[in-house]
Amino acid sequence: RRFASMAFEIKLQRRVEFSETDAAGIVHFSNFFRYMESAEHAFFRSLGYSIMMRRFDPPLGFPRVHVSCDYRSPLRFEDLVEVHLLVRMKKAKVLSYLVKFRNLTAEPSVEASRGVLTVVCVTHASDGQLKARPIPQELADAIEVAPAELLA
């Protein structure tokens, strides 16, 4: 599939679920990584792909090689959160994203955290081995790096 325009971002909104909070009543740190992964999957779907590309032989995937998150302001049960994923780097075999989390319930809204997720394109051989390979050209052509002012 070819695309007339290239993509560099996706924004999702979600409510914090009670089960995502810890004993202090704030979102447990690990859930930010789940939110990042959900945004990455939505980004791929917006391009007409899945994160698991079984239509290729051998199948392709995008395992994580780096993830980090800096926490600035707590999120609590029922807060409305915007998860904004931006492509921060694109190389032949690697994509890296900046993910901004904004608490839309706060008045005024506030950035709650900011994370980085870096993935590498790999083949899944029948013996279970993973091998880095270039991102398929049709997908690479559809993705661009976000403008610098959005990555600031």
Tab-separated table of C-alpha atoms in Angstrom:
chain	number	residue	atom	x	y	z
A	1	ARG	CA	0.000	0.000	0.000
A	2	ARG	CA	1.298	3.477	-0.891
A	3	PHE	CA	0.490	6.663	0.980
A	4	ALA	CA	0.078	10.163	-0.403
A	5	SER	CA	1.304	11.714	2.832
A	6	MET	CA	3.840	10.602	5.369
A	7	ALA	CA	3.049	10.115	9.035
A	8	PHE	CA	5.040	11.173	12.081
A	9	GLU	CA	2.536	11.121	14.965
A	10	ILE	CA	-0.608	9.762	16.521
A	11	LYS	CA	-2.647	11.034	19.482
A	12	LEU	CA	-4.849	8.821	21.620
A	13	GLN	CA	-7.008	9.631	24.640
A	14	ARG	CA	-7.768	7.217	27.443
A	15	ARG	CA	-9.135	7.239	30.984
A	16	VAL	CA	-6.986	5.915	33.799
A	17	GLU	CA	-8.509	2.674	35.065
A	18	PHE	CA	-8.615	1.848	38.788
A	19	SER	CA	-6.585	-1.320	38.147
A	20	GLU	CA	-3.741	0.819	36.731
A	21	THR	CA	-3.183	2.664	40.009
A	22	ASP	CA	-0.957	1.714	42.939
A	23	ALA	CA	-1.373	1.888	46.719
A	24	ALA	CA	-0.697	5.645	46.595
A	25	GLY	CA	-3.610	6.096	44.183
A	26	ILE	CA	-1.478	7.102	41.204
A	27	VAL	CA	-0.799	5.293	37.933
A	28	HIS	CA	1.831	2.616	38.523
A	29	PHE	CA	4.996	3.465	36.574
A	30	SER	CA	4.848	0.266	34.516
A	31	ASN	CA	1.561	1.284	32.904
A	32	PHE	CA	3.230	4.143	31.044
A	33	PHE	CA	5.149	1.504	29.068
A	34	ARG	CA	1.855	-0.228	28.215
A	35	TYR	CA	0.401	3.106	27.089
A	36	MET	CA	3.455	3.685	24.858
A	37	GLU	CA	3.046	0.263	23.300
A	38	SER	CA	-0.664	0.851	22.650
A	39	ALA	CA	0.158	4.135	20.904
A	40	GLU	CA	2.830	2.426	18.787
A	41	HIS	CA	0.351	-0.269	17.715
A	42	ALA	CA	-2.246	2.393	16.851
A	43	PHE	CA	0.388	4.268	14.825
A	44	PHE	CA	1.142	1.143	12.764
A	45	ARG	CA	-2.591	0.465	12.287
A	46	SER	CA	-3.067	4.057	11.083
A	47	LEU	CA	-0.571	3.237	8.319
A	48	GLY	CA	-2.411	0.038	7.366
A	49	TYR	CA	-0.017	-2.347	9.145
A	50	SER	CA	0.236	-4.431	12.272
A	51	ILE	CA	3.245	-4.432	14.556
A	52	MET	CA	3.480	-8.168	13.732
A	53	MET	CA	3.911	-8.401	9.971
A	54	ARG	CA	3.013	-11.969	9.116
A	55	ARG	CA	2.472	-11.223	5.425
A	56	PHE	CA	6.237	-11.130	4.952
A	57	ASP	CA	8.266	-14.340	4.665
A	58	PRO	CA	9.824	-14.700	7.130
A	59	PRO	CA	7.465	-12.638	9.336
A	60	LEU	CA	8.693	-9.294	10.681
A	61	GLY	CA	8.411	-7.747	14.121
A	62	PHE	CA	9.627	-4.697	16.058
A	63	PRO	CA	11.034	-5.700	19.467
A	64	ARG	CA	12.082	-3.034	21.946
A	65	VAL	CA	15.774	-2.244	22.293
A	66	HIS	CA	15.359	0.791	24.569
A	67	VAL	CA	12.591	2.269	26.680
A	68	SER	CA	12.615	5.040	29.264
A	69	CYS	CA	10.153	7.371	30.943
A	70	ASP	CA	10.514	10.526	33.024
A	71	TYR	CA	7.645	11.256	35.398
A	72	ARG	CA	6.667	14.873	36.059
A	73	SER	CA	3.157	14.890	37.514
A	74	PRO	CA	1.015	12.016	38.816
A	75	LEU	CA	-1.956	10.587	36.969
A	76	ARG	CA	-4.875	9.301	39.022
A	77	PHE	CA	-7.962	7.131	38.587
A	78	GLU	CA	-10.340	8.544	35.942
A	79	ASP	CA	-7.918	11.229	34.708
A	80	LEU	CA	-8.252	11.751	30.959
A	81	VAL	CA	-4.810	11.279	29.403
A	82	GLU	CA	-3.621	12.202	25.935
A	83	VAL	CA	-0.875	9.876	24.688
A	84	HIS	CA	1.012	11.643	21.883
A	85	LEU	CA	3.496	9.453	19.992
A	86	LEU	CA	5.970	11.208	17.671
A	87	VAL	CA	8.625	9.627	15.445
A	88	ARG	CA	11.902	11.073	16.757
A	89	MET	CA	14.309	9.005	14.664
A	90	LYS	CA	14.128	6.767	11.599
A	91	LYS	CA	17.067	4.706	10.393
A	92	ALA	CA	17.217	1.801	7.955
A	93	LYS	CA	16.385	-0.786	10.656
A	94	VAL	CA	15.359	1.340	13.648
A	95	LEU	CA	12.457	3.551	14.694
A	96	SER	CA	12.502	5.642	17.847
A	97	TYR	CA	9.524	7.458	19.302
A	98	LEU	CA	9.005	10.275	21.776
A	99	VAL	CA	5.799	9.797	23.748
A	100	LYS	CA	4.258	12.710	25.649
A	101	PHE	CA	1.570	12.071	28.266
A	102	ARG	CA	-0.729	15.033	28.993
A	103	ASN	CA	-3.264	15.056	31.825
A	104	LEU	CA	-6.304	16.678	30.204
A	105	THR	CA	-8.285	16.569	33.461
A	106	ALA	CA	-5.910	18.994	35.181
A	107	GLU	CA	-6.782	22.693	34.944
A	108	PRO	CA	-4.823	23.758	33.012
A	109	SER	CA	-3.726	20.515	31.333
A	110	VAL	CA	-0.218	19.420	32.284
A	111	GLU	CA	2.448	17.116	30.872
A	112	ALA	CA	2.489	14.164	33.260
A	113	SER	CA	5.418	12.279	31.758
A	114	ARG	CA	7.563	11.815	28.696
A	115	GLY	CA	8.996	8.582	27.370
A	116	VAL	CA	11.215	7.191	24.637
A	117	LEU	CA	10.604	3.885	22.867
A	118	THR	CA	13.127	2.501	20.362
A	119	VAL	CA	12.425	-0.586	18.247
A	120	VAL	CA	14.318	-2.528	15.604
A	121	CYS	CA	12.849	-4.317	12.579
A	122	VAL	CA	13.626	-8.044	12.713
A	123	THR	CA	12.776	-11.256	10.905
A	124	HIS	CA	11.424	-14.205	12.871
A	125	ALA	CA	13.160	-17.308	11.520
A	126	SER	CA	11.529	-20.728	11.876
A	127	ASP	CA	14.175	-21.679	14.482
A	128	GLY	CA	13.081	-18.748	16.676
A	129	GLN	CA	16.082	-16.555	15.920
A	130	LEU	CA	15.629	-12.813	15.399
A	131	LYS	CA	17.725	-10.973	12.840
A	132	ALA	CA	17.732	-7.220	12.233
A	133	ARG	CA	16.723	-6.221	8.722
A	134	PRO	CA	15.774	-3.001	6.939
A	135	ILE	CA	12.253	-1.695	7.456
A	136	PRO	CA	10.187	-2.628	4.359
A	137	GLN	CA	10.468	0.225	1.854
A	138	GLU	CA	6.711	0.726	1.558
A	139	LEU	CA	6.472	1.253	5.342
A	140	ALA	CA	9.641	3.343	5.560
A	141	ASP	CA	8.285	5.586	2.791
A	142	ALA	CA	5.113	6.228	4.818
A	143	ILE	CA	6.952	7.331	7.993
A	144	GLU	CA	8.825	10.558	8.566
A	145	VAL	CA	10.536	12.133	11.549
A	146	ALA	CA	8.415	14.702	13.370
A	147	PRO	CA	9.320	18.388	13.047
A	148	ALA	CA	11.892	19.530	15.630
A	149	GLU	CA	9.473	21.944	17.313
A	150	LEU	CA	7.136	19.049	18.195
A	151	LEU	CA	10.005	17.028	19.650
A	152	ALA	CA	11.079	19.858	21.994
